[in-house]
PDB file of C-alpha atoms in Angstrom:
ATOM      1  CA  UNK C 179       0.000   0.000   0.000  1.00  0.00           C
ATOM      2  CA  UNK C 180       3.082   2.173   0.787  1.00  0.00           C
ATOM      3  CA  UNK C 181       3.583   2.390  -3.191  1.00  0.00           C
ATOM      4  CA  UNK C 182       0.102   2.711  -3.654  1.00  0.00           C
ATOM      5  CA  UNK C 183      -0.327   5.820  -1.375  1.00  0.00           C
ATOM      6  CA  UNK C 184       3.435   7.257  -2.064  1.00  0.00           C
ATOM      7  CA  UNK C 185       2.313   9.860  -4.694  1.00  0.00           C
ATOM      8  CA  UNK C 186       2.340  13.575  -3.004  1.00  0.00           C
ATOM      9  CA  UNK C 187      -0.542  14.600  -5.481  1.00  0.00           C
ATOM     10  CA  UNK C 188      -2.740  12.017  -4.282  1.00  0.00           C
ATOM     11  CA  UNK C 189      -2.449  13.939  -0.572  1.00  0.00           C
ATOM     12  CA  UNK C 190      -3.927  17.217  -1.976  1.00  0.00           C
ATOM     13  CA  UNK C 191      -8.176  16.018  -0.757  1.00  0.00           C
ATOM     14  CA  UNK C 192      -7.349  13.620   1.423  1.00  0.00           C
ATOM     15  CA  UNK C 193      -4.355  15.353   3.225  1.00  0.00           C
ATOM     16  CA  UNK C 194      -1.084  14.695   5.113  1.00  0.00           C
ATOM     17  CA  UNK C 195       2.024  12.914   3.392  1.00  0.00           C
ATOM     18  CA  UNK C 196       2.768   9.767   1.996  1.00  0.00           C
ATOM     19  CA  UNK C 197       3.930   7.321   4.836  1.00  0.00           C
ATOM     20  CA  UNK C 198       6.473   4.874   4.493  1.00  0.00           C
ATOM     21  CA  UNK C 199       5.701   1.223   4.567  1.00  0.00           C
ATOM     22  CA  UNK C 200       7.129   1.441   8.274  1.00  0.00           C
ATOM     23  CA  UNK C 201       4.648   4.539   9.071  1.00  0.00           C
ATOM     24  CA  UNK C 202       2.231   2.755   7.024  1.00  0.00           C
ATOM     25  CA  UNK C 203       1.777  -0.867   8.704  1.00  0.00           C
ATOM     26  CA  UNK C 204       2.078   0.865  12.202  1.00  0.00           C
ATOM     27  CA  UNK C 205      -0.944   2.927  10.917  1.00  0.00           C
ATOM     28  CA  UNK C 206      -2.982   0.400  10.128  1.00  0.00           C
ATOM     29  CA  UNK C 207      -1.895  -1.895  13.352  1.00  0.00           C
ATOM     30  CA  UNK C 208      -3.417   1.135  15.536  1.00  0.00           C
ATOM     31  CA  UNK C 209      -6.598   1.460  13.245  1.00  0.00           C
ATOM     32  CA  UNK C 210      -7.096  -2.393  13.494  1.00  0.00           C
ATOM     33  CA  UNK C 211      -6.446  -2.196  17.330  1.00  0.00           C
ATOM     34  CA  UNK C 212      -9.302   0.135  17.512  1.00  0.00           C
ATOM     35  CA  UNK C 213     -13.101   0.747  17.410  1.00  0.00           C
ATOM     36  CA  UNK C 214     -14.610  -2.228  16.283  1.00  0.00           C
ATOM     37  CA  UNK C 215     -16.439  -0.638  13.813  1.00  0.00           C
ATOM     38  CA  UNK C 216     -13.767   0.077  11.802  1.00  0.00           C
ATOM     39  CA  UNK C 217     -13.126  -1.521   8.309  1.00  0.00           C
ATOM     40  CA  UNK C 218     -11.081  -1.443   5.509  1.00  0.00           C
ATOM     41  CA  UNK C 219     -10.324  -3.395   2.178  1.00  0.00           C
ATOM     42  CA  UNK C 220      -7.595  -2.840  -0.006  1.00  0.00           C
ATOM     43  CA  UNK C 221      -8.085  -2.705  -3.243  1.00  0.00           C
ATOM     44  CA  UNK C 222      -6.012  -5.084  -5.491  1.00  0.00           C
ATOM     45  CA  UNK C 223      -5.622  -5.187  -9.606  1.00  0.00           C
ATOM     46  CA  UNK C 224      -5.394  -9.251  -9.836  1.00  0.00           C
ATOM     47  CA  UNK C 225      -3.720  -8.132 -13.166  1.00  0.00           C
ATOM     48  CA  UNK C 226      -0.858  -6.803 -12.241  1.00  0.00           C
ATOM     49  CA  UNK C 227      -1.009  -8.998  -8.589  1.00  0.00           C
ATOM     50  CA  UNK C 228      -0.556  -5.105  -7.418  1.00  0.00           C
ATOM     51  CA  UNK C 229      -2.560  -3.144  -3.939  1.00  0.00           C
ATOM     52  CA  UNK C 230      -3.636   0.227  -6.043  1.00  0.00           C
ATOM     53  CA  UNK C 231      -5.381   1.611  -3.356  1.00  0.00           C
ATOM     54  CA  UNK C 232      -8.600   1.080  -0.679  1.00  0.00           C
ATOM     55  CA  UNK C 233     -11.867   1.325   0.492  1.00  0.00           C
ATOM     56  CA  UNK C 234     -13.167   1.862   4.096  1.00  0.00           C
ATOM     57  CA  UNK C 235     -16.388   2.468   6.341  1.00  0.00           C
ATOM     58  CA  UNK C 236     -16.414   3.276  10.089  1.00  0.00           C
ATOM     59  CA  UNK C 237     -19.271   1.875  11.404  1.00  0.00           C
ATOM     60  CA  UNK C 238     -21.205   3.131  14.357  1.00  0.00           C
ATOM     61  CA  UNK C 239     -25.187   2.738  15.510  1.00  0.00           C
ATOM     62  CA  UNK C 240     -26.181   1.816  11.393  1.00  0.00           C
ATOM     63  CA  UNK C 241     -24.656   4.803   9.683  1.00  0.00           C
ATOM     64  CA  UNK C 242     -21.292   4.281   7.981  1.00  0.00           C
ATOM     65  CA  UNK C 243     -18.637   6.593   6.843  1.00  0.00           C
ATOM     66  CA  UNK C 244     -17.223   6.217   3.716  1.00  0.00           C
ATOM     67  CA  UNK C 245     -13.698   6.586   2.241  1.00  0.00           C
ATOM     68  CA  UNK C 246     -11.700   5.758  -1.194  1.00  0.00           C
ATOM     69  CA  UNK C 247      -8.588   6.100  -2.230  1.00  0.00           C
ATOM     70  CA  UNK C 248      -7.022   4.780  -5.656  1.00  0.00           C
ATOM     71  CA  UNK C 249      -3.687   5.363  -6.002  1.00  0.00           C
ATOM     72  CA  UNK C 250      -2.703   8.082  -8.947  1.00  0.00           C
ATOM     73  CA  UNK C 251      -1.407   5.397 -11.601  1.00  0.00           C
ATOM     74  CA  UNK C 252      -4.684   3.710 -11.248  1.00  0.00           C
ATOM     75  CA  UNK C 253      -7.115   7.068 -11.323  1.00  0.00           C
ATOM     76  CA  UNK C 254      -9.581   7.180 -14.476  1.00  0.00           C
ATOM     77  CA  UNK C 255     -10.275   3.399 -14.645  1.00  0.00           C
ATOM     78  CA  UNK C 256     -13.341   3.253 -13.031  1.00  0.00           C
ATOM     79  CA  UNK C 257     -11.470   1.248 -10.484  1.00  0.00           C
ATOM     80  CA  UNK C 258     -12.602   3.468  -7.343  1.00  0.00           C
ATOM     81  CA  UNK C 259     -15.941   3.738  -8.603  1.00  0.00           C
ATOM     82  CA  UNK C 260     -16.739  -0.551  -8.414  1.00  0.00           C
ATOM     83  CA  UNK C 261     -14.824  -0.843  -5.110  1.00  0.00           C
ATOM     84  CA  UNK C 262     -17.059   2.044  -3.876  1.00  0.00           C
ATOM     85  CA  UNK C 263     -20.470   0.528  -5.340  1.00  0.00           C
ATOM     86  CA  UNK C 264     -19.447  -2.888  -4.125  1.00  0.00           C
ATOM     87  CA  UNK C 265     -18.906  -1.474  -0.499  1.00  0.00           C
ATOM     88  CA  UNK C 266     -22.382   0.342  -0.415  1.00  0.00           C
ATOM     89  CA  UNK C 267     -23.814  -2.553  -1.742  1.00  0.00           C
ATOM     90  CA  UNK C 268     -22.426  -4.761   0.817  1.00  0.00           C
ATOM     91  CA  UNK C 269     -23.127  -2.409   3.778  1.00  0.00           C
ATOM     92  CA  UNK C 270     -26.676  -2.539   3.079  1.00  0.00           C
ATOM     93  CA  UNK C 271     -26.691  -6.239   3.320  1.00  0.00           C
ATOM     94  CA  UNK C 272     -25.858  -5.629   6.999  1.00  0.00           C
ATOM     95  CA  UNK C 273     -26.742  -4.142  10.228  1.00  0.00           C
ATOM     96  CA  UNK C 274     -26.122  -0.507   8.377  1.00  0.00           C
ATOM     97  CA  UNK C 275     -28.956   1.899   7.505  1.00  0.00           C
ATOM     98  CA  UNK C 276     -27.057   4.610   5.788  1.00  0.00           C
ATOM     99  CA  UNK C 277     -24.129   5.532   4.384  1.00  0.00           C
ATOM    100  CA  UNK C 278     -22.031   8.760   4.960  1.00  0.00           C
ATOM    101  CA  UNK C 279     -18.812  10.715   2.591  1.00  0.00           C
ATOM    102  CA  UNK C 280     -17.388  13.911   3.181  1.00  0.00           C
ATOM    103  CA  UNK C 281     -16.237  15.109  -0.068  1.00  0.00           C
ATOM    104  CA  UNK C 282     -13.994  18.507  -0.936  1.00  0.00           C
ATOM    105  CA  UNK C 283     -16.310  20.304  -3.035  1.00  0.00           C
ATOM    106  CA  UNK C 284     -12.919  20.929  -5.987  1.00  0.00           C
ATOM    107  CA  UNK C 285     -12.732  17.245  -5.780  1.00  0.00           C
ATOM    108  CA  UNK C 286     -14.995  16.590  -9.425  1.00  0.00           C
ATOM    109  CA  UNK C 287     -13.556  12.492  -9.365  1.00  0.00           C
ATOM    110  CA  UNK C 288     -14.525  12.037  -5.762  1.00  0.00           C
ATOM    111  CA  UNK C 289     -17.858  13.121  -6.249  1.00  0.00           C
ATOM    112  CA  UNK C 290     -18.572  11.348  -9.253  1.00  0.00           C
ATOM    113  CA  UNK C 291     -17.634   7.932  -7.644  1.00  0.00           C
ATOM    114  CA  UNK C 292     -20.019   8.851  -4.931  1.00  0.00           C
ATOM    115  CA  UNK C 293     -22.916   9.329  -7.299  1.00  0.00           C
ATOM    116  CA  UNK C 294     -22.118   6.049  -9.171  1.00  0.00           C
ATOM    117  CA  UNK C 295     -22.126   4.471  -5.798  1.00  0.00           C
ATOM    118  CA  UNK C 296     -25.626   5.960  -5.033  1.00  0.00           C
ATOM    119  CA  UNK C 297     -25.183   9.012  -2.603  1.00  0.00           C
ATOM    120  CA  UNK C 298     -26.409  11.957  -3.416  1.00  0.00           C
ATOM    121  CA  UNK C 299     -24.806  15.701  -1.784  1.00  0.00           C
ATOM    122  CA  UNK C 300     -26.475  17.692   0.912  1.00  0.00           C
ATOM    123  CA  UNK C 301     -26.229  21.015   2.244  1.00  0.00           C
ATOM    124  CA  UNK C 302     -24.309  19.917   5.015  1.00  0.00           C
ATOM    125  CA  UNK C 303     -20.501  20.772   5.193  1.00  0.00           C
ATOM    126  CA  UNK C 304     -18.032  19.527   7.337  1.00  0.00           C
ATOM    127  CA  UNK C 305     -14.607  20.500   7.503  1.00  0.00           C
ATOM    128  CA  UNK C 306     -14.839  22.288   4.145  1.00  0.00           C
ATOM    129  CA  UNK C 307     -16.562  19.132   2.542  1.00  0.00           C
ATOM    130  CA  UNK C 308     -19.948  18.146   1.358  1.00  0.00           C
ATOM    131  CA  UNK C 309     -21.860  15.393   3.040  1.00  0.00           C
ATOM    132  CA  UNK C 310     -23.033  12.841   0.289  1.00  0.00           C
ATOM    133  CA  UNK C 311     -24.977  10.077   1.769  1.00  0.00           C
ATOM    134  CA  UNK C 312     -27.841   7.229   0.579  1.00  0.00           C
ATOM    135  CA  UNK C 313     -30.151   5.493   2.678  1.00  0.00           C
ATOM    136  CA  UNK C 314     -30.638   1.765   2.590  1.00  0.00           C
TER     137      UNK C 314
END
């Protein structure tokens, strides 16, 4: 994931740095070691046998919050837009009732895979970023 991730562009919406694999695997030992509601999949081009990026939902009391992140070699191949759809899609098959993204409003990709995955914008902001969300 550590190549995946390691593109300073790809930082610009979704912030900080690119981590090394080091920074990276103690990252995700602290995420795993916490909430239980927390999940993640990374996302993996059988192809090319190569991780190209991920897809995650935090999980609390049936709404979950949504993230995806393909890494920039990868971008424009529809790639983040499946992962998303098949993470809604599964969601809804479980204890979840709706579905939650905070998405930069400059950030025309990141939207776009949140429509194809069903959520629709609000007038809510948070942090400088549209709420998107679907109900199941």
């Amino acid at each position: 994931m550590a190549i995946a991730l390691s593109d300073p562009d790809l930082h610009v919406f979704i912030g900080g740095a690119p981590l090394t694999a080091q920074e990276l695997r103690a990252r995700y030992e602290r995420l795993v070691a916490g909430p239980a509601g927390w999940r993640n999949w990374v996302i993996r081009l059988r192809a090319e046998d190569q991780l190209i990026g991920y897809v995650q939902a935090t999980i609390d009391e049936g709404v979950a919050e949504l993230a995806w992140v393909v890494g920039t070699p990868w971008q424009g191949r529809g790639l983040a837009t499946e992962s998303a759809k098949a993470l809604v899609g599964w969601l809804f098959t479980q204890d979840v009732k709706q579905v939650v993204a905070h998405i930069h409003p400059d950030h025309g990709a990141s939207a776009a895979v949140a429509a194809a995955a069903g959520l629709h914008p609000t007038d809510q902001m948070k942090d400088g970023e549209v709420r998107w969300e679907a109900t199941a």
